[in-house]
CSV table of C-alpha atoms and ligand atoms in Angstrom, one decimal:
chain,number,residue,atom,x,y,z
E,1,UNK,CA,233.7,220.5,-110.5
E,2,UNK,CA,230.9,218.4,-108.8
E,3,UNK,CA,227.4,218.4,-110.4
E,4,UNK,CA,226.1,220.5,-107.4
E,5,UNK,CA,228.8,223.1,-108.6
E,6,UNK,CA,227.7,222.9,-112.1
E,7,UNK,CA,224.0,224.2,-111.6
E,8,UNK,CA,222.5,227.6,-112.0
E,9,UNK,CA,221.7,229.2,-108.9
E,10,UNK,CA,218.2,231.0,-109.6
E,11,UNK,CA,215.1,232.4,-107.7
E,12,UNK,CA,211.7,230.2,-107.1
E,13,UNK,CA,208.6,231.7,-105.9
E,14,UNK,CA,206.0,229.3,-105.7
E,15,UNK,CA,203.1,232.1,-105.3
E,16,UNK,CA,199.4,232.5,-104.2
E,17,UNK,CA,196.7,229.9,-105.1
E,18,UNK,CA,197.4,227.5,-108.3
E,19,UNK,CA,200.9,228.5,-108.2
E,20,UNK,CA,202.4,225.7,-105.8
E,21,UNK,CA,200.5,223.1,-107.5
E,22,UNK,CA,201.9,224.1,-111.1
E,23,UNK,CA,205.2,225.2,-109.6
E,24,UNK,CA,205.6,221.6,-108.2
E,25,UNK,CA,204.9,220.3,-111.6
E,26,UNK,CA,207.1,222.2,-113.4
E,27,UNK,CA,210.3,221.5,-110.8
E,28,UNK,CA,209.5,217.3,-111.3
E,29,UNK,CA,209.4,218.1,-115.0
E,30,UNK,CA,212.4,220.2,-115.0
E,31,UNK,CA,214.0,217.7,-112.5
E,32,UNK,CA,213.3,214.5,-115.2
E,33,UNK,CA,215.0,216.9,-117.7
E,34,UNK,CA,218.4,216.8,-116.2
E,35,UNK,CA,217.8,220.4,-114.9
E,36,UNK,CA,221.0,222.6,-114.6
E,37,UNK,CA,219.2,225.0,-112.1
E,38,UNK,CA,220.5,224.9,-107.9
E,39,UNK,CA,216.6,226.8,-106.8
E,40,UNK,CA,216.3,229.5,-103.6
E,41,UNK,CA,212.9,229.4,-103.0
E,42,UNK,CA,211.1,232.3,-101.3
E,43,UNK,CA,207.8,233.5,-100.4
E,44,UNK,CA,205.8,236.2,-103.0
E,45,UNK,CA,202.3,237.3,-102.8
E,46,UNK,CA,199.7,236.5,-100.6
E,47,UNK,CA,202.0,233.8,-98.6
E,48,UNK,CA,204.6,236.8,-98.0
E,49,UNK,CA,202.2,239.1,-96.6
E,50,UNK,CA,201.4,236.8,-94.2
E,51,UNK,CA,204.7,235.8,-93.2
E,52,UNK,CA,207.2,239.1,-93.9
E,53,UNK,CA,204.0,241.4,-93.8
E,54,UNK,CA,205.4,242.4,-98.0
E,55,UNK,CA,204.5,240.5,-101.2
E,56,UNK,CA,208.0,241.0,-102.0
E,57,UNK,CA,210.0,240.4,-98.8
E,58,UNK,CA,214.0,241.7,-98.6
E,59,UNK,CA,215.1,237.9,-99.4
E,60,UNK,CA,213.1,237.8,-102.1
E,61,UNK,CA,214.6,240.8,-103.6
E,62,UNK,CA,218.4,240.3,-102.3
E,63,UNK,CA,218.2,236.6,-104.0
E,64,UNK,CA,216.9,237.7,-107.6
E,65,UNK,CA,219.1,240.3,-107.0
E,66,UNK,CA,222.1,237.7,-107.1
E,67,UNK,CA,220.8,235.2,-108.7
E,68,UNK,CA,219.7,237.3,-112.3
E,69,UNK,CA,217.4,234.5,-112.7
E,70,UNK,CA,213.5,233.9,-111.3
E,71,UNK,CA,210.9,231.4,-112.2
E,72,UNK,CA,207.7,233.3,-110.7
E,73,UNK,CA,204.5,231.2,-109.6
E,74,UNK,CA,201.5,233.5,-110.1
E,75,UNK,CA,201.0,236.1,-107.2
E,76,UNK,CA,197.7,237.2,-105.9
E,77,UNK,CA,198.1,241.0,-106.0
E,78,UNK,CA,195.7,241.8,-102.7
E,79,UNK,CA,192.7,244.1,-103.6
E,80,UNK,CA,193.2,247.8,-101.8
E,81,UNK,CA,195.3,248.3,-99.3
E,82,UNK,CA,198.2,250.4,-100.0
E,83,UNK,CA,200.1,247.5,-101.5
E,84,UNK,CA,201.2,248.4,-105.2
E,85,UNK,CA,201.4,246.0,-108.2
E,86,UNK,CA,203.1,243.3,-107.4
E,87,UNK,CA,204.8,243.3,-111.1
E,88,UNK,CA,205.5,246.5,-112.0
E,89,UNK,CA,207.6,246.6,-109.0
E,90,UNK,CA,209.6,243.9,-110.1
E,91,UNK,CA,209.8,245.3,-113.4
E,92,UNK,CA,211.1,249.1,-111.9
E,93,UNK,CA,213.1,246.7,-109.6
E,94,UNK,CA,214.9,245.5,-111.9
E,95,UNK,CA,214.7,247.4,-115.3
E,96,UNK,CA,212.5,245.0,-117.1
E,97,UNK,CA,212.9,246.6,-119.9
E,98,UNK,CA,211.8,243.6,-122.2
E,99,UNK,CA,208.5,241.7,-121.9
E,100,UNK,CA,208.7,238.4,-124.6
E,101,UNK,CA,205.7,236.5,-125.0
E,102,UNK,CA,205.6,233.9,-127.4
E,103,UNK,CA,202.7,232.2,-128.7
E,104,UNK,CA,202.5,229.0,-130.4
E,105,UNK,CA,199.1,226.7,-131.7
E,106,UNK,CA,200.2,223.3,-129.7
E,107,UNK,CA,195.7,221.5,-129.1
E,108,UNK,CA,194.9,220.7,-132.8
E,109,UNK,CA,191.8,221.3,-133.3
E,110,UNK,CA,192.0,225.2,-132.3
E,111,UNK,CA,190.9,227.9,-134.6
E,112,UNK,CA,194.0,228.8,-135.7
E,113,UNK,CA,196.4,225.9,-136.5
E,114,UNK,CA,200.1,226.8,-137.5
E,115,UNK,CA,200.3,230.1,-135.3
E,116,UNK,CA,204.3,230.3,-134.2
E,117,UNK,CA,204.5,234.2,-133.5
E,118,UNK,CA,206.5,236.1,-131.1
E,119,UNK,CA,205.4,239.2,-128.9
E,120,UNK,CA,208.1,241.6,-127.5
E,121,UNK,CA,206.6,244.9,-125.8
E,122,UNK,CA,208.9,247.1,-124.4
E,123,UNK,CA,207.9,247.1,-120.3
E,124,UNK,CA,209.1,250.2,-118.6
E,125,UNK,CA,208.2,253.6,-121.3
E,126,UNK,CA,204.8,254.5,-123.0
E,127,UNK,CA,201.7,255.1,-121.4
E,128,UNK,CA,202.2,252.5,-118.6
E,129,UNK,CA,204.3,254.9,-116.3
E,130,UNK,CA,200.8,256.4,-115.6
E,131,UNK,CA,201.7,259.4,-115.1
E,132,UNK,CA,197.7,260.8,-114.0
E,133,UNK,CA,196.3,263.4,-112.6
E,134,UNK,CA,193.0,264.9,-112.6
E,135,UNK,CA,191.9,269.1,-113.7
E,136,UNK,CA,188.9,270.9,-111.1
E,137,UNK,CA,186.5,272.6,-113.2
E,138,UNK,CA,183.7,274.2,-110.3
E,139,UNK,CA,182.4,271.6,-107.7
E,140,UNK,CA,184.4,269.2,-109.6
E,141,UNK,CA,187.7,268.2,-108.9
E,142,UNK,CA,188.2,265.0,-111.4
E,143,UNK,CA,186.4,266.9,-114.3
E,144,UNK,CA,189.4,266.2,-116.5
E,145,UNK,CA,191.9,263.2,-116.7
E,146,UNK,CA,195.4,263.8,-117.9
E,147,UNK,CA,197.9,260.7,-118.6
E,148,UNK,CA,201.7,261.4,-119.7
E,149,UNK,CA,203.3,258.9,-122.2
E,150,UNK,CA,206.9,258.9,-122.1
E,151,UNK,CA,209.3,257.3,-124.5
E,152,UNK,CA,212.6,258.0,-124.8
E,153,UNK,CA,215.3,257.2,-128.1
E,154,UNK,CA,217.1,255.4,-126.3
E,155,UNK,CA,214.9,253.1,-124.5
E,156,UNK,CA,213.5,253.1,-127.9
E,157,UNK,CA,216.4,251.4,-129.6
E,158,UNK,CA,217.2,249.7,-126.4
E,159,UNK,CA,214.2,247.4,-127.2
E,160,UNK,CA,214.7,247.5,-130.9
E,161,UNK,CA,218.2,245.4,-130.5
E,162,UNK,CA,217.1,243.4,-128.1
E,163,UNK,CA,213.9,242.1,-130.5
E,164,UNK,CA,216.3,242.5,-133.4
E,165,UNK,CA,218.5,240.3,-131.4
E,166,UNK,CA,216.0,237.7,-130.5
E,167,UNK,CA,214.8,237.2,-134.0
E,168,UNK,CA,218.3,236.5,-135.1
E,169,UNK,CA,219.5,234.3,-132.4
E,170,UNK,CA,216.0,232.7,-132.8
E,171,UNK,CA,215.9,232.2,-136.5
E,172,UNK,CA,212.9,234.3,-137.1
E,173,UNK,CA,212.3,235.9,-141.2
E,174,UNK,CA,211.1,239.3,-140.3
E,175,UNK,CA,209.7,242.3,-137.4
E,176,UNK,CA,207.4,244.6,-137.7
E,177,UNK,CA,206.5,247.5,-135.7
E,178,UNK,CA,203.4,248.2,-134.6
E,179,UNK,CA,202.8,251.9,-133.6
E,180,UNK,CA,200.3,255.0,-133.5
E,181,UNK,CA,202.1,256.8,-135.4
E,182,UNK,CA,200.0,258.6,-137.4
E,183,UNK,CA,198.4,260.0,-134.5
E,184,UNK,CA,200.5,259.7,-132.1
E,185,UNK,CA,202.8,261.8,-133.9
E,186,UNK,CA,205.4,262.0,-130.6
E,187,UNK,CA,204.8,259.4,-128.7
E,188,UNK,CA,205.1,256.3,-130.7
E,189,UNK,CA,206.4,258.5,-133.6
E,190,UNK,CA,209.9,258.3,-132.0
E,191,UNK,CA,209.3,255.2,-131.0
E,192,UNK,CA,208.9,254.7,-134.8
E,193,UNK,CA,211.8,256.1,-135.7
E,194,UNK,CA,214.1,254.1,-133.3
E,195,UNK,CA,212.6,251.0,-134.4
E,196,UNK,CA,213.5,251.8,-137.8
E,197,UNK,CA,217.0,252.7,-137.4
E,198,UNK,CA,218.2,250.0,-135.6
E,199,UNK,CA,216.5,247.5,-138.2
E,200,UNK,CA,218.6,249.5,-140.8
E,201,UNK,CA,220.8,247.7,-139.1
E,202,UNK,CA,220.3,243.8,-139.2
E,203,UNK,CA,218.7,244.4,-142.2
E,204,UNK,CA,221.0,241.6,-144.2
E,205,UNK,CA,219.5,239.5,-141.5
E,206,UNK,CA,216.0,240.8,-141.0
E,207,UNK,CA,213.1,242.2,-143.0
E,208,UNK,CA,211.0,245.1,-141.3
E,209,UNK,CA,207.7,246.3,-141.9
E,210,UNK,CA,205.6,248.4,-139.7
E,211,UNK,CA,201.6,248.5,-139.0
E,212,UNK,CA,199.4,251.2,-137.7
E,213,UNK,CA,198.2,249.3,-134.2
E,214,UNK,CA,194.3,249.2,-135.0
E,215,UNK,CA,194.9,247.4,-138.5
E,216,UNK,CA,197.2,245.1,-137.2
E,217,UNK,CA,195.1,244.2,-134.6
E,218,UNK,CA,192.3,243.2,-136.9
E,219,UNK,CA,195.1,241.4,-139.5
E,220,UNK,CA,196.0,239.5,-136.4
E,221,UNK,CA,192.7,237.8,-136.5
E,222,UNK,CA,192.2,237.6,-140.4
E,223,UNK,CA,195.4,236.5,-141.3
E,224,UNK,CA,198.1,236.0,-138.5
E,225,UNK,CA,200.8,233.7,-140.9
E,226,UNK,CA,201.7,237.0,-142.1
E,227,UNK,CA,203.3,238.0,-138.6
E,228,UNK,CA,206.8,236.7,-137.9
E,229,UNK,CA,208.2,238.7,-134.5
E,230,UNK,CA,205.7,241.8,-134.3
E,231,UNK,CA,207.7,244.9,-132.1
E,232,UNK,CA,205.6,247.1,-129.7
E,233,UNK,CA,205.3,249.5,-126.8
E,234,UNK,CA,204.1,249.1,-123.8
E,235,UNK,CA,200.0,249.8,-123.8
E,236,UNK,CA,199.6,248.1,-127.3
E,237,UNK,CA,201.8,245.2,-126.6
E,238,UNK,CA,199.9,244.4,-123.9
E,239,UNK,CA,196.5,244.3,-125.5
E,240,UNK,CA,198.0,242.6,-128.4
E,241,UNK,CA,200.0,239.6,-126.0
E,242,UNK,CA,196.8,238.6,-125.2
E,243,UNK,CA,195.0,238.8,-128.7
E,244,UNK,CA,198.3,236.5,-129.3
E,245,UNK,CA,197.1,233.9,-126.7
E,246,UNK,CA,193.4,233.8,-127.7
E,247,UNK,CA,194.2,232.5,-131.4
E,248,UNK,CA,196.6,229.2,-129.4
E,249,UNK,CA,193.7,229.1,-127.1
E,250,UNK,CA,194.6,231.2,-123.8
E,251,UNK,CA,196.4,232.2,-121.5
E,252,UNK,CA,196.5,228.5,-120.4
E,253,UNK,CA,199.2,228.2,-122.7
E,254,UNK,CA,201.0,231.2,-122.6
E,255,UNK,CA,204.4,231.8,-121.7
E,256,UNK,CA,206.0,235.4,-120.7
E,257,UNK,CA,209.7,236.7,-120.4
E,258,UNK,CA,210.7,239.8,-118.5
E,259,UNK,CA,214.6,241.0,-119.3
E,260,UNK,CA,216.3,243.5,-118.3
E,261,UNK,CA,220.3,243.7,-118.4
E,262,UNK,CA,221.1,242.5,-115.1
E,263,UNK,CA,217.9,239.9,-114.2
E,264,UNK,CA,215.0,237.9,-116.2
E,265,UNK,CA,212.1,236.8,-114.3
E,266,UNK,CA,209.6,234.0,-116.3
E,267,UNK,CA,206.1,233.5,-115.4
E,268,UNK,CA,202.7,232.5,-116.4
E,269,UNK,CA,201.0,234.9,-118.0
E,270,UNK,CA,197.8,233.4,-115.4
E,271,UNK,CA,197.2,234.6,-112.8
E,272,UNK,CA,196.6,232.3,-109.5
E,273,UNK,CA,193.1,231.4,-110.2
E,274,UNK,CA,191.6,230.9,-106.9
E,275,UNK,CA,188.2,229.4,-108.6
E,276,UNK,CA,190.4,226.1,-108.8
E,277,UNK,CA,193.1,226.6,-106.9
E,278,UNK,CA,193.4,223.1,-104.4
E,279,UNK,CA,191.7,220.7,-106.7
E,280,UNK,CA,194.8,219.6,-108.8
E,281,UNK,CA,193.9,220.0,-112.1
E,282,UNK,CA,195.7,223.4,-113.0
E,283,UNK,CA,197.4,223.2,-116.3
E,284,UNK,CA,200.9,223.9,-115.7
E,285,UNK,CA,201.3,224.2,-119.5
E,286,UNK,CA,202.3,228.2,-119.4
E,287,UNK,CA,204.9,228.0,-116.4
E,288,UNK,CA,206.2,225.4,-118.1
E,289,UNK,CA,206.8,226.4,-121.6
E,290,UNK,CA,207.7,229.8,-119.4
E,291,UNK,CA,210.5,227.5,-117.7
E,292,UNK,CA,211.2,226.4,-121.0
E,293,UNK,CA,212.2,230.3,-122.2
E,294,UNK,CA,214.6,229.9,-119.3
E,295,UNK,CA,216.5,227.3,-120.5
E,296,UNK,CA,217.0,229.0,-123.6
E,297,UNK,CA,217.5,232.3,-121.7
E,298,UNK,CA,220.8,230.7,-119.8
E,299,UNK,CA,221.4,228.8,-123.5
E,300,UNK,CA,220.8,225.3,-122.4
E,301,UNK,CA,218.1,225.7,-125.6
E,302,UNK,CA,218.5,221.4,-125.8
E,303,UNK,CA,216.8,221.2,-123.0
E,304,UNK,CA,213.7,223.2,-123.9
E,305,UNK,CA,213.5,221.4,-127.1
E,306,UNK,CA,213.0,218.3,-125.4
E,307,UNK,CA,210.4,219.4,-122.9
E,308,UNK,CA,208.7,221.4,-125.8
E,309,UNK,CA,209.0,218.2,-127.9
E,310,UNK,CA,207.3,216.0,-125.2
E,311,UNK,CA,204.4,217.9,-124.5
E,312,UNK,CA,203.8,217.8,-128.1
E,313,UNK,CA,203.7,214.4,-127.8
E,314,UNK,CA,201.2,214.2,-124.7
E,315,UNK,CA,198.9,216.6,-126.2
E,316,UNK,CA,198.6,215.3,-129.8
E,317,UNK,CA,199.8,212.0,-129.5
E,318,UNK,CA,198.8,210.8,-126.0
E,319,UNK,CA,195.1,213.4,-126.2
E,320,UNK,CA,195.7,214.0,-122.6
E,321,UNK,CA,194.4,217.8,-121.9
E,322,UNK,CA,193.2,219.8,-118.5
E,323,UNK,CA,189.9,220.6,-118.1
E,324,UNK,CA,191.0,224.2,-119.1
E,325,UNK,CA,191.6,222.8,-122.5
E,326,UNK,CA,188.4,220.0,-123.0
E,327,UNK,CA,190.3,217.1,-121.1
E,328,UNK,CA,189.5,215.1,-118.0
E,329,UNK,CA,193.6,214.6,-117.1
E,330,UNK,CA,194.6,216.0,-113.5
E,331,UNK,CA,197.9,218.5,-113.2
E,332,UNK,CA,199.6,215.3,-111.7
E,333,UNK,CA,198.3,212.8,-114.5
E,334,UNK,CA,199.1,215.7,-117.2
E,335,UNK,CA,203.0,216.1,-115.1
E,336,UNK,CA,203.7,212.4,-115.2
E,337,UNK,CA,202.6,211.8,-119.0
E,338,UNK,CA,205.3,214.6,-120.1
E,339,UNK,CA,207.8,213.2,-117.5
E,340,UNK,CA,207.3,209.9,-119.7
E,341,UNK,CA,207.5,211.1,-122.8
E,342,UNK,CA,210.9,212.7,-121.9
E,343,UNK,CA,212.2,209.5,-121.8
C,401,NAI,P1,193.8,234.2,-113.7
C,401,NAI,O1,194.3,234.2,-115.4
C,401,NAI,O2,193.7,234.0,-112.4
C,401,NAI,O3,192.2,233.4,-114.0
C,401,NAI,C1,191.0,233.5,-115.2
C,401,NAI,C2,190.5,232.1,-115.2
C,401,NAI,O4,191.4,231.5,-115.9
C,401,NAI,C3,189.9,231.9,-114.0
C,401,NAI,O5,189.1,231.2,-114.2
C,401,NAI,C4,191.4,230.2,-114.2
C,401,NAI,O6,190.2,229.2,-113.5
C,401,NAI,C5,191.4,229.9,-115.3
C,401,NAI,N1,193.3,229.7,-115.6
C,401,NAI,C6,193.4,230.6,-115.2
C,401,NAI,N2,195.3,229.7,-115.0
C,401,NAI,C7,194.9,228.7,-115.5
C,401,NAI,C8,195.7,227.4,-115.4
C,401,NAI,N3,197.2,227.1,-115.3
C,401,NAI,N4,194.6,225.7,-115.7
C,401,NAI,C9,193.4,226.4,-115.7
C,401,NAI,N5,193.3,227.3,-115.4
C,401,NAI,C10,193.2,228.4,-115.5
C,401,NAI,O7,193.1,235.4,-113.7
C,401,NAI,P2,192.1,236.9,-112.6
C,401,NAI,O8,191.2,235.3,-111.6
C,401,NAI,O9,191.7,238.1,-112.9
C,401,NAI,O10,193.0,237.1,-111.3
C,401,NAI,C11,193.6,236.1,-110.5
C,401,NAI,C12,195.0,236.6,-109.3
C,401,NAI,O11,195.6,236.4,-110.4
C,401,NAI,C13,194.6,238.3,-109.4
C,401,NAI,O12,194.9,238.7,-108.3
C,401,NAI,C14,195.2,238.7,-110.0
C,401,NAI,O13,196.0,239.9,-109.4
C,401,NAI,C15,196.9,238.1,-110.1
C,401,NAI,N6,197.2,238.1,-111.4
C,401,NAI,C16,198.8,237.7,-110.9
C,401,NAI,C17,199.4,237.9,-111.8
C,401,NAI,C18,200.8,237.6,-112.4
C,401,NAI,O14,201.5,237.3,-111.2
C,401,NAI,N7,201.7,237.8,-113.1
C,401,NAI,C19,199.1,237.7,-113.8
C,401,NAI,C20,197.4,238.3,-113.6
C,401,NAI,C21,196.6,237.5,-112.7
C,402,MG,MG1,198.4,242.2,-119.5
């Protein structure tokens, strides 16, 4: 087999705003690390609307269906005008039921040191189905707003199995189930029950405990080190994962993975940052860390660890930072420095 034939086909979406800049940086770093991907490049987001009339053109979807693997730059969601959220469409299209968001302190001197947590969020059920409607009273057609959340035992067991398997595979010690079963007894009670039952099967290897979401939010700020892996529902996961990103310096450091049975899409948690697009100062770290998760996913953890180590050296030893982290480095300086540390 030729070296090219050994490469893993993967879809690459440069995206909008700072997307093309940070994607270029990440592709260059992956190349220097001997990356195993053969990229299929596709437009998505605003750039795709201009060319194809759809932020998720059929060619892009077909590519992900074929490769089952994508690295995606941020996509600008058009305001108004009949386009549904691109991210929700991707989740639905590929059944990406698990959202994995690790947070780790990299930049020293932050508010919290030695943070190393992973949040696993159920990505397709709960209140985010957004089954909503209004009831009229008198002259007010929208006097009452009603939203239905839907959790299924099968969905709870599926995400719990994913979380416990992830914890086991990644040498984690404990999974904390986060819920609000004291009030939402059916909706999040079922999630808690399904997660606990699944946890029983892993009890030789992993500890399990649980927290009510509001108490968990406080404890994450008071003593985040007591947690390891957090497993929770869609809405709570959305909120807590942003809180956790805040513990380690904000969105510029936060990668995310959306994983289903047939496809996995890796991205930075932040958006297209139109305010700094084209200035060459975007921080490529979050997308680079997402690419590391992608390498983990295809069993190339040693390569991912080499890149993570190089990032650590650049931040800690070289002291190089982009402006969002209080430094002066440009995207290109940071990219070059990581590549140098890979050697
Ligand atoms: P944003 O995350 O793009 O920007 C928020 C602030 O953080 C801005 O000041 C920006 O300059 C800064 N920032 C973000 N990423 C950065 C990076 N890598 N380096 C340096 N600074 C960075 O959020 P915003 O402004 O609310 O959204 C902009 C667009 O992005 C919207 O159209 C939104 O819908 C879209 N978006 C897309 C996401 C995705 O594709 N996954 C996720 C979030 C937002
Ligand atoms: Mg969110």
